[in-house]
Structure formats: C-alpha cells, structure tokens
Amino acid sequence: MKYLIAILSFCLCALSHTFGQSLTINIPHLEVQEDETFSLEMTTASFEEMVSIQFSVHWDPSIIAYDGSEISDLDFVAVGTTFADEGTIRISWFDIEGEGESMEDWKSFLKLNFKTLGQVGDTSPLSMAGDSLEIQIFQATEEPGIFKEIDFDAQDGSVTIVEEEQEEDMFTVTNIALAEVACAGDFSGSILLEIETNIEGLVYSWTGPNGFTSEEKDLDDLESGSYQLIVT
C-alpha cells in the first residue's frame, strides 16, 4: 500500500481534481437488539475504473464494538484495526494491476461485524471521514499509469438499539377427535384435541354433565352429555 501511495502522490503533481464524477459508498441504518452480534454491509455505486480507495469509518465505541470484517464482492479490501477499540477503522483498497476495476451498482464493498454494548434507545452514527486516514479516491484514465482523483459520496449510516420484538401469541385448534359413548350409561366417550400454540403455561378448564370438571387437555372415559372448554 505504501508503494501505491507513492505512485499516486507523484501522479497528482500533474493532475487537477476531477469534479462531477464521484464514487458512492453507502452504510445502512440498522435496528438491532441488546447483546446482539450483527453484520453491516457497505455497498457501492458508480464504481467505474477505480484504482484506489481509502477512508476511515467512525462509531460510538460505548454503544457498539467492532467484531471483524468479511470480504464480499470486492477482493483485497484492507481494514486497519489499530484504533478499533476507540471507534475507528481505516479502510483501503487498490487495484493490483493498476488498470481500473468496475462493479455493478450496489454490490457489496465490505461487510463489517459488530456487537451491541449499549441499551435500548442508544444510537451510534457510522460515518465515513478522512480525519484518521486521508480520503483518496482515484480512477484510471486512458493513459496507463495516470490516475485522476474523483469526489467521494459518503452515505453515512447508523445503528439504533431497539426492544426485541415480541412474538405474537398464536393458538389454533387444528383437529378435534370425538369418540361417541357406545351405549346409554356408559363412560366410553373421549375428546382429543390437536393444538398449535406458542403460548406456555396454558390452563385447560373443562366442565360437563353432573358437575364434571377437568384440567386435562384430552379427555376420556366420558359419559354422554355436553362439554365446554375454556383455555386461559
């Protein structure tokens, strides 16, 4: 990387900054839960004939902690983690061949992994800047070995810690199997229920003829009559 920077610095002496062209890198806005490990995908647009990119990413280290990175659609992205505990990483990439590399819009530039440290309601910005590592965005030209600097459209993101979504209660009787009493006066009937539910600790309260009560879900040895179930 030091060798490439030396080449770029030399070439810049004969070049002016190119306005009107820009490289876009987007960091999303995410909602996460407490004590969660999550991935954040940085995407890019107008990635055309690029030869070199460098910038830094900043966040609030009291709210989220850096937990590594994953190479995605772009090879050879380097992540400097010397100041990660302080909420800063340095990101750099260059085209080894120096000929310029292109990608389709909104492909993944890099995936960053974090852990939440804060509490519900906390928000950490995720911003791209050049204060820790000078922003340099260079594009190839028609002349080999000559590069031009273009603008950087940094679309910053954020991470907000929210309450964990509560699963909606679900209770469905999917099947009822009834066995009729064989003869008058017999206790040979039964009621079997198939239930789908995510609710724990349900209480089944049956009532029936002649003061019958039960807290079992399924009933057998029943006499003829009308039975009612209340589930709480």
PDB file of C-alpha atoms in Angstrom:
ATOM      1  CA  MET A   1       0.000   0.000   0.000  1.00  0.00           C
ATOM      2  CA  LYS A   2       2.869   2.412   0.729  1.00  0.00           C
ATOM      3  CA  TYR A   3       4.276   1.770  -2.734  1.00  0.00           C
ATOM      4  CA  LEU A   4       0.991   2.632  -4.417  1.00  0.00           C
ATOM      5  CA  ILE A   5       0.546   5.817  -2.384  1.00  0.00           C
ATOM      6  CA  ALA A   6       3.985   6.931  -3.519  1.00  0.00           C
ATOM      7  CA  ILE A   7       2.990   6.440  -7.150  1.00  0.00           C
ATOM      8  CA  LEU A   8      -0.274   8.301  -6.673  1.00  0.00           C
ATOM      9  CA  SER A   9       1.398  11.224  -4.993  1.00  0.00           C
ATOM     10  CA  PHE A  10       3.766  11.561  -7.912  1.00  0.00           C
ATOM     11  CA  CYS A  11       0.993  11.423 -10.497  1.00  0.00           C
ATOM     12  CA  LEU A  12      -1.075  14.040  -8.696  1.00  0.00           C
ATOM     13  CA  CYS A  13       1.548  16.672  -9.381  1.00  0.00           C
ATOM     14  CA  ALA A  14       0.417  16.792 -12.993  1.00  0.00           C
ATOM     15  CA  LEU A  15      -3.319  16.418 -12.407  1.00  0.00           C
ATOM     16  CA  SER A  16      -6.202  18.579 -11.271  1.00  0.00           C
ATOM     17  CA  HIS A  17      -9.133  17.285  -9.205  1.00  0.00           C
ATOM     18  CA  THR A  18     -11.965  15.996 -11.403  1.00  0.00           C
ATOM     19  CA  PHE A  19     -15.326  17.415 -10.392  1.00  0.00           C
ATOM     20  CA  GLY A  20     -18.677  15.971 -11.417  1.00  0.00           C
ATOM     21  CA  GLN A  21     -17.613  12.341 -11.010  1.00  0.00           C
ATOM     22  CA  SER A  22     -17.957  10.574  -7.682  1.00  0.00           C
ATOM     23  CA  LEU A  23     -17.803   7.193  -6.041  1.00  0.00           C
ATOM     24  CA  THR A  24     -20.711   6.326  -3.732  1.00  0.00           C
ATOM     25  CA  ILE A  25     -20.341   4.120  -0.679  1.00  0.00           C
ATOM     26  CA  ASN A  26     -23.404   3.518   1.479  1.00  0.00           C
ATOM     27  CA  ILE A  27     -23.629   2.395   5.098  1.00  0.00           C
ATOM     28  CA  PRO A  28     -27.181   1.347   6.050  1.00  0.00           C
ATOM     29  CA  HIS A  29     -29.298   2.421   9.029  1.00  0.00           C
ATOM     30  CA  LEU A  30     -29.917  -0.651  11.178  1.00  0.00           C
ATOM     31  CA  GLU A  31     -32.065  -1.505  14.176  1.00  0.00           C
ATOM     32  CA  VAL A  32     -30.612  -4.178  16.449  1.00  0.00           C
ATOM     33  CA  GLN A  33     -31.237  -5.637  19.897  1.00  0.00           C
ATOM     34  CA  GLU A  34     -29.205  -5.564  23.075  1.00  0.00           C
ATOM     35  CA  ASP A  35     -26.362  -8.115  23.303  1.00  0.00           C
ATOM     36  CA  GLU A  36     -26.610  -8.870  19.579  1.00  0.00           C
ATOM     37  CA  THR A  37     -23.850  -9.629  17.075  1.00  0.00           C
ATOM     38  CA  PHE A  38     -24.725  -8.300  13.650  1.00  0.00           C
ATOM     39  CA  SER A  39     -23.278  -7.654  10.185  1.00  0.00           C
ATOM     40  CA  LEU A  40     -23.391  -4.356   8.378  1.00  0.00           C
ATOM     41  CA  GLU A  41     -22.988  -4.400   4.606  1.00  0.00           C
ATOM     42  CA  MET A  42     -21.360  -1.452   2.907  1.00  0.00           C
ATOM     43  CA  THR A  43     -22.466  -1.128  -0.733  1.00  0.00           C
ATOM     44  CA  THR A  44     -21.127   0.945  -3.596  1.00  0.00           C
ATOM     45  CA  ALA A  45     -22.337   2.662  -6.767  1.00  0.00           C
ATOM     46  CA  SER A  46     -20.577   4.379  -9.702  1.00  0.00           C
ATOM     47  CA  PHE A  47     -17.637   2.043  -9.112  1.00  0.00           C
ATOM     48  CA  GLU A  48     -16.118   2.526 -12.558  1.00  0.00           C
ATOM     49  CA  GLU A  49     -12.460   2.039 -13.470  1.00  0.00           C
ATOM     50  CA  MET A  50     -11.410   2.533  -9.854  1.00  0.00           C
ATOM     51  CA  VAL A  51      -7.768   2.054  -8.883  1.00  0.00           C
ATOM     52  CA  SER A  52      -7.544   3.234  -5.270  1.00  0.00           C
ATOM     53  CA  ILE A  53      -9.836   3.988  -2.324  1.00  0.00           C
ATOM     54  CA  GLN A  54      -9.077   4.916   1.260  1.00  0.00           C
ATOM     55  CA  PHE A  55     -11.077   6.450   4.107  1.00  0.00           C
ATOM     56  CA  SER A  56     -11.940   5.790   7.748  1.00  0.00           C
ATOM     57  CA  VAL A  57     -15.167   4.731   9.491  1.00  0.00           C
ATOM     58  CA  HIS A  58     -16.162   6.060  12.915  1.00  0.00           C
ATOM     59  CA  TRP A  59     -18.740   4.964  15.506  1.00  0.00           C
ATOM     60  CA  ASP A  60     -19.515   5.317  19.226  1.00  0.00           C
ATOM     61  CA  PRO A  61     -17.474   2.579  20.977  1.00  0.00           C
ATOM     62  CA  SER A  62     -19.688   2.763  24.061  1.00  0.00           C
ATOM     63  CA  ILE A  63     -22.673   1.564  22.004  1.00  0.00           C
ATOM     64  CA  ILE A  64     -21.204  -0.916  19.506  1.00  0.00           C
ATOM     65  CA  ALA A  65     -17.901  -2.791  19.343  1.00  0.00           C
ATOM     66  CA  TYR A  66     -16.044  -3.852  16.191  1.00  0.00           C
ATOM     67  CA  ASP A  67     -16.014  -7.643  15.709  1.00  0.00           C
ATOM     68  CA  GLY A  68     -14.184  -8.173  12.430  1.00  0.00           C
ATOM     69  CA  SER A  69     -14.836  -7.836   8.703  1.00  0.00           C
ATOM     70  CA  GLU A  70     -15.670 -10.070   5.753  1.00  0.00           C
ATOM     71  CA  ILE A  71     -14.533  -9.674   2.160  1.00  0.00           C
ATOM     72  CA  SER A  72     -17.550  -9.621  -0.125  1.00  0.00           C
ATOM     73  CA  ASP A  73     -17.841  -8.734  -3.842  1.00  0.00           C
ATOM     74  CA  LEU A  74     -14.542  -6.823  -3.897  1.00  0.00           C
ATOM     75  CA  ASP A  75     -11.229  -8.577  -3.214  1.00  0.00           C
ATOM     76  CA  PHE A  76      -8.213  -7.153  -1.412  1.00  0.00           C
ATOM     77  CA  VAL A  77     -10.018  -4.658   0.823  1.00  0.00           C
ATOM     78  CA  ALA A  78      -7.743  -3.958   3.801  1.00  0.00           C
ATOM     79  CA  VAL A  79      -9.054  -2.958   7.225  1.00  0.00           C
ATOM     80  CA  GLY A  80      -6.760  -1.292   9.746  1.00  0.00           C
ATOM     81  CA  THR A  81      -7.957  -2.013  13.288  1.00  0.00           C
ATOM     82  CA  THR A  82      -5.328  -0.241  15.402  1.00  0.00           C
ATOM     83  CA  PHE A  83      -7.937   2.201  16.734  1.00  0.00           C
ATOM     84  CA  ALA A  84     -10.977  -0.108  16.617  1.00  0.00           C
ATOM     85  CA  ASP A  85     -11.377  -0.002  20.406  1.00  0.00           C
ATOM     86  CA  GLU A  86     -11.675   3.768  20.108  1.00  0.00           C
ATOM     87  CA  GLY A  87     -14.365   3.540  17.423  1.00  0.00           C
ATOM     88  CA  THR A  88     -12.296   3.930  14.246  1.00  0.00           C
ATOM     89  CA  ILE A  89     -11.136   1.631  11.485  1.00  0.00           C
ATOM     90  CA  ARG A  90      -9.168   2.530   8.360  1.00  0.00           C
ATOM     91  CA  ILE A  91     -10.309   1.047   5.068  1.00  0.00           C
ATOM     92  CA  SER A  92      -8.190   0.904   1.927  1.00  0.00           C
ATOM     93  CA  TRP A  93      -8.256  -0.881  -1.406  1.00  0.00           C
ATOM     94  CA  PHE A  94      -6.281  -0.688  -4.631  1.00  0.00           C
ATOM     95  CA  ASP A  95      -6.340  -2.434  -7.980  1.00  0.00           C
ATOM     96  CA  ILE A  96      -3.211  -4.555  -8.082  1.00  0.00           C
ATOM     97  CA  GLU A  97      -2.946  -4.272 -11.859  1.00  0.00           C
ATOM     98  CA  GLY A  98      -3.464  -0.500 -11.809  1.00  0.00           C
ATOM     99  CA  GLU A  99      -5.748  -0.721 -14.832  1.00  0.00           C
ATOM    100  CA  GLY A 100      -9.035   0.137 -13.100  1.00  0.00           C
ATOM    101  CA  GLU A 101     -11.759  -2.160 -11.797  1.00  0.00           C
ATOM    102  CA  SER A 102     -15.543  -1.777 -12.170  1.00  0.00           C
ATOM    103  CA  MET A 103     -18.560  -3.265 -10.375  1.00  0.00           C
ATOM    104  CA  GLU A 104     -22.305  -3.174 -10.856  1.00  0.00           C
ATOM    105  CA  ASP A 105     -24.158  -0.613  -8.750  1.00  0.00           C
ATOM    106  CA  TRP A 106     -24.971  -1.560  -5.155  1.00  0.00           C
ATOM    107  CA  LYS A 107     -22.702  -4.539  -4.995  1.00  0.00           C
ATOM    108  CA  SER A 108     -21.166  -5.226  -1.604  1.00  0.00           C
ATOM    109  CA  PHE A 109     -17.978  -3.286  -0.897  1.00  0.00           C
ATOM    110  CA  LEU A 110     -17.293  -4.791   2.535  1.00  0.00           C
ATOM    111  CA  LYS A 111     -19.116  -6.411   5.450  1.00  0.00           C
ATOM    112  CA  LEU A 112     -18.389  -5.175   8.960  1.00  0.00           C
ATOM    113  CA  ASN A 113     -19.315  -7.134  12.086  1.00  0.00           C
ATOM    114  CA  PHE A 114     -20.230  -5.509  15.395  1.00  0.00           C
ATOM    115  CA  LYS A 115     -21.577  -6.361  18.851  1.00  0.00           C
ATOM    116  CA  THR A 116     -24.014  -4.168  20.731  1.00  0.00           C
ATOM    117  CA  LEU A 117     -22.843  -2.787  24.074  1.00  0.00           C
ATOM    118  CA  GLY A 118     -25.425  -0.078  24.707  1.00  0.00           C
ATOM    119  CA  GLN A 119     -29.003  -0.090  25.897  1.00  0.00           C
ATOM    120  CA  VAL A 120     -32.393   0.250  24.233  1.00  0.00           C
ATOM    121  CA  GLY A 121     -32.717   3.733  22.778  1.00  0.00           C
ATOM    122  CA  ASP A 122     -28.994   4.250  22.136  1.00  0.00           C
ATOM    123  CA  THR A 123     -27.928   5.246  18.610  1.00  0.00           C
ATOM    124  CA  SER A 124     -24.425   5.211  17.191  1.00  0.00           C
ATOM    125  CA  PRO A 125     -23.675   7.019  13.937  1.00  0.00           C
ATOM    126  CA  LEU A 126     -21.488   5.223  11.416  1.00  0.00           C
ATOM    127  CA  SER A 127     -19.699   7.896   9.438  1.00  0.00           C
ATOM    128  CA  MET A 128     -17.014   7.871   6.770  1.00  0.00           C
ATOM    129  CA  ALA A 129     -14.377  10.571   7.070  1.00  0.00           C
ATOM    130  CA  GLY A 130     -10.789  11.460   6.342  1.00  0.00           C
ATOM    131  CA  ASP A 131      -9.570  12.634   9.733  1.00  0.00           C
ATOM    132  CA  SER A 132      -7.909   9.352  10.690  1.00  0.00           C
ATOM    133  CA  LEU A 133      -6.935   8.364   7.145  1.00  0.00           C
ATOM    134  CA  GLU A 134      -6.994  10.950   4.384  1.00  0.00           C
ATOM    135  CA  ILE A 135      -9.759  10.304   1.877  1.00  0.00           C
ATOM    136  CA  GLN A 136      -8.297   9.383  -1.505  1.00  0.00           C
ATOM    137  CA  ILE A 137     -10.450   8.128  -4.375  1.00  0.00           C
ATOM    138  CA  PHE A 138      -8.644   7.550  -7.669  1.00  0.00           C
ATOM    139  CA  GLN A 139      -9.875   6.432 -11.056  1.00  0.00           C
ATOM    140  CA  ALA A 140      -7.951   5.149 -14.078  1.00  0.00           C
ATOM    141  CA  THR A 141      -7.538   7.284 -17.191  1.00  0.00           C
ATOM    142  CA  GLU A 142      -6.949   6.343 -20.800  1.00  0.00           C
ATOM    143  CA  GLU A 143      -3.229   6.879 -20.270  1.00  0.00           C
ATOM    144  CA  PRO A 144      -1.614   3.912 -18.444  1.00  0.00           C
ATOM    145  CA  GLY A 145      -0.203   4.797 -15.053  1.00  0.00           C
ATOM    146  CA  ILE A 146      -2.019   8.129 -14.874  1.00  0.00           C
ATOM    147  CA  PHE A 147      -4.887   8.355 -12.377  1.00  0.00           C
ATOM    148  CA  LYS A 148      -7.377  11.076 -11.516  1.00  0.00           C
ATOM    149  CA  GLU A 149      -8.938  11.900  -8.186  1.00  0.00           C
ATOM    150  CA  ILE A 150     -12.749  11.966  -8.053  1.00  0.00           C
ATOM    151  CA  ASP A 151     -15.279  13.016  -5.413  1.00  0.00           C
ATOM    152  CA  PHE A 152     -16.447  10.755  -2.597  1.00  0.00           C
ATOM    153  CA  ASP A 153     -20.199  10.470  -1.972  1.00  0.00           C
ATOM    154  CA  ALA A 154     -20.163   9.064   1.558  1.00  0.00           C
ATOM    155  CA  GLN A 155     -23.663   7.987   2.598  1.00  0.00           C
ATOM    156  CA  ASP A 156     -23.337   7.541   6.344  1.00  0.00           C
ATOM    157  CA  GLY A 157     -25.436   5.123   8.380  1.00  0.00           C
ATOM    158  CA  SER A 158     -26.329   4.392  11.979  1.00  0.00           C
ATOM    159  CA  VAL A 159     -27.160   1.642  14.445  1.00  0.00           C
ATOM    160  CA  THR A 160     -30.058   2.014  16.893  1.00  0.00           C
ATOM    161  CA  ILE A 161     -30.722  -0.427  19.713  1.00  0.00           C
ATOM    162  CA  VAL A 162     -34.415  -1.263  19.979  1.00  0.00           C
ATOM    163  CA  GLU A 163     -36.529  -3.551  22.123  1.00  0.00           C
ATOM    164  CA  GLU A 164     -36.734  -7.129  20.979  1.00  0.00           C
ATOM    165  CA  GLU A 165     -39.914  -7.740  19.061  1.00  0.00           C
ATOM    166  CA  GLN A 166     -42.356  -9.883  20.972  1.00  0.00           C
ATOM    167  CA  GLU A 167     -43.718 -12.831  19.071  1.00  0.00           C
ATOM    168  CA  GLU A 168     -47.453 -12.561  18.564  1.00  0.00           C
ATOM    169  CA  ASP A 169     -49.442 -15.105  20.573  1.00  0.00           C
ATOM    170  CA  MET A 170     -50.763 -17.951  18.458  1.00  0.00           C
ATOM    171  CA  PHE A 171     -53.390 -20.518  19.452  1.00  0.00           C
ATOM    172  CA  THR A 172     -55.138 -22.720  16.902  1.00  0.00           C
ATOM    173  CA  VAL A 173     -57.157 -25.901  17.348  1.00  0.00           C
ATOM    174  CA  THR A 174     -56.134 -27.905  14.282  1.00  0.00           C
ATOM    175  CA  ASN A 175     -58.162 -31.046  14.921  1.00  0.00           C
ATOM    176  CA  ILE A 176     -60.837 -32.408  17.267  1.00  0.00           C
ATOM    177  CA  ALA A 177     -61.306 -36.173  17.554  1.00  0.00           C
ATOM    178  CA  LEU A 178     -64.591 -37.208  19.220  1.00  0.00           C
ATOM    179  CA  ALA A 179     -65.477 -40.754  20.263  1.00  0.00           C
ATOM    180  CA  GLU A 180     -69.169 -41.181  20.988  1.00  0.00           C
ATOM    181  CA  VAL A 181     -70.454 -43.112  24.006  1.00  0.00           C
ATOM    182  CA  ALA A 182     -71.202 -46.685  22.912  1.00  0.00           C
ATOM    183  CA  CYS A 183     -74.362 -47.158  24.993  1.00  0.00           C
ATOM    184  CA  ALA A 184     -76.513 -45.082  27.352  1.00  0.00           C
ATOM    185  CA  GLY A 185     -74.973 -45.052  30.796  1.00  0.00           C
ATOM    186  CA  ASP A 186     -71.508 -45.991  29.530  1.00  0.00           C
ATOM    187  CA  PHE A 187     -68.381 -43.933  30.238  1.00  0.00           C
ATOM    188  CA  SER A 188     -66.641 -44.681  26.953  1.00  0.00           C
ATOM    189  CA  GLY A 189     -66.528 -41.309  25.203  1.00  0.00           C
ATOM    190  CA  SER A 190     -63.417 -39.217  24.558  1.00  0.00           C
ATOM    191  CA  ILE A 191     -62.341 -35.806  23.262  1.00  0.00           C
ATOM    192  CA  LEU A 192     -58.833 -35.427  21.822  1.00  0.00           C
ATOM    193  CA  LEU A 193     -57.531 -32.025  20.731  1.00  0.00           C
ATOM    194  CA  GLU A 194     -54.630 -31.148  18.425  1.00  0.00           C
ATOM    195  CA  ILE A 195     -53.436 -27.604  19.141  1.00  0.00           C
ATOM    196  CA  GLU A 196     -50.719 -25.387  17.669  1.00  0.00           C
ATOM    197  CA  THR A 197     -49.574 -22.670  20.027  1.00  0.00           C
ATOM    198  CA  ASN A 198     -46.519 -20.706  21.129  1.00  0.00           C
ATOM    199  CA  ILE A 199     -48.056 -19.829  24.495  1.00  0.00           C
ATOM    200  CA  GLU A 200     -46.592 -21.530  27.533  1.00  0.00           C
ATOM    201  CA  GLY A 201     -48.433 -22.419  30.692  1.00  0.00           C
ATOM    202  CA  LEU A 202     -51.936 -22.722  29.230  1.00  0.00           C
ATOM    203  CA  VAL A 203     -54.665 -23.842  31.617  1.00  0.00           C
ATOM    204  CA  TYR A 204     -57.469 -26.042  30.287  1.00  0.00           C
ATOM    205  CA  SER A 205     -60.760 -25.870  32.195  1.00  0.00           C
ATOM    206  CA  TRP A 206     -63.429 -28.407  31.179  1.00  0.00           C
ATOM    207  CA  THR A 207     -66.964 -28.587  32.518  1.00  0.00           C
ATOM    208  CA  GLY A 208     -69.586 -31.191  31.712  1.00  0.00           C
ATOM    209  CA  PRO A 209     -72.669 -33.061  32.884  1.00  0.00           C
ATOM    210  CA  ASN A 210     -73.261 -33.961  36.519  1.00  0.00           C
ATOM    211  CA  GLY A 211     -70.693 -31.485  37.804  1.00  0.00           C
ATOM    212  CA  PHE A 212     -67.845 -32.843  35.640  1.00  0.00           C
ATOM    213  CA  THR A 213     -64.614 -30.788  35.670  1.00  0.00           C
ATOM    214  CA  SER A 214     -61.096 -31.428  34.390  1.00  0.00           C
ATOM    215  CA  GLU A 215     -57.879 -29.542  33.697  1.00  0.00           C
ATOM    216  CA  GLU A 216     -56.541 -32.091  31.219  1.00  0.00           C
ATOM    217  CA  LYS A 217     -56.308 -31.140  27.554  1.00  0.00           C
ATOM    218  CA  ASP A 218     -57.606 -34.503  26.341  1.00  0.00           C
ATOM    219  CA  LEU A 219     -60.498 -36.323  27.971  1.00  0.00           C
ATOM    220  CA  ASP A 220     -61.542 -39.959  28.052  1.00  0.00           C
ATOM    221  CA  ASP A 221     -63.951 -42.195  29.990  1.00  0.00           C
ATOM    222  CA  LEU A 222     -66.700 -39.654  29.355  1.00  0.00           C
ATOM    223  CA  GLU A 223     -70.411 -40.131  29.748  1.00  0.00           C
ATOM    224  CA  SER A 224     -72.918 -38.789  27.286  1.00  0.00           C
ATOM    225  CA  GLY A 225     -73.542 -35.054  27.514  1.00  0.00           C
ATOM    226  CA  SER A 226     -72.360 -31.566  26.614  1.00  0.00           C
ATOM    227  CA  TYR A 227     -68.783 -30.499  27.439  1.00  0.00           C
ATOM    228  CA  GLN A 228     -67.340 -26.966  27.416  1.00  0.00           C
ATOM    229  CA  LEU A 229     -63.668 -25.930  27.373  1.00  0.00           C
ATOM    230  CA  ILE A 230     -62.155 -22.626  28.453  1.00  0.00           C
ATOM    231  CA  VAL A 231     -58.427 -22.093  27.807  1.00  0.00           C
ATOM    232  CA  THR A 232     -56.570 -19.367  29.700  1.00  0.00           C
TER     233      THR A 232
END
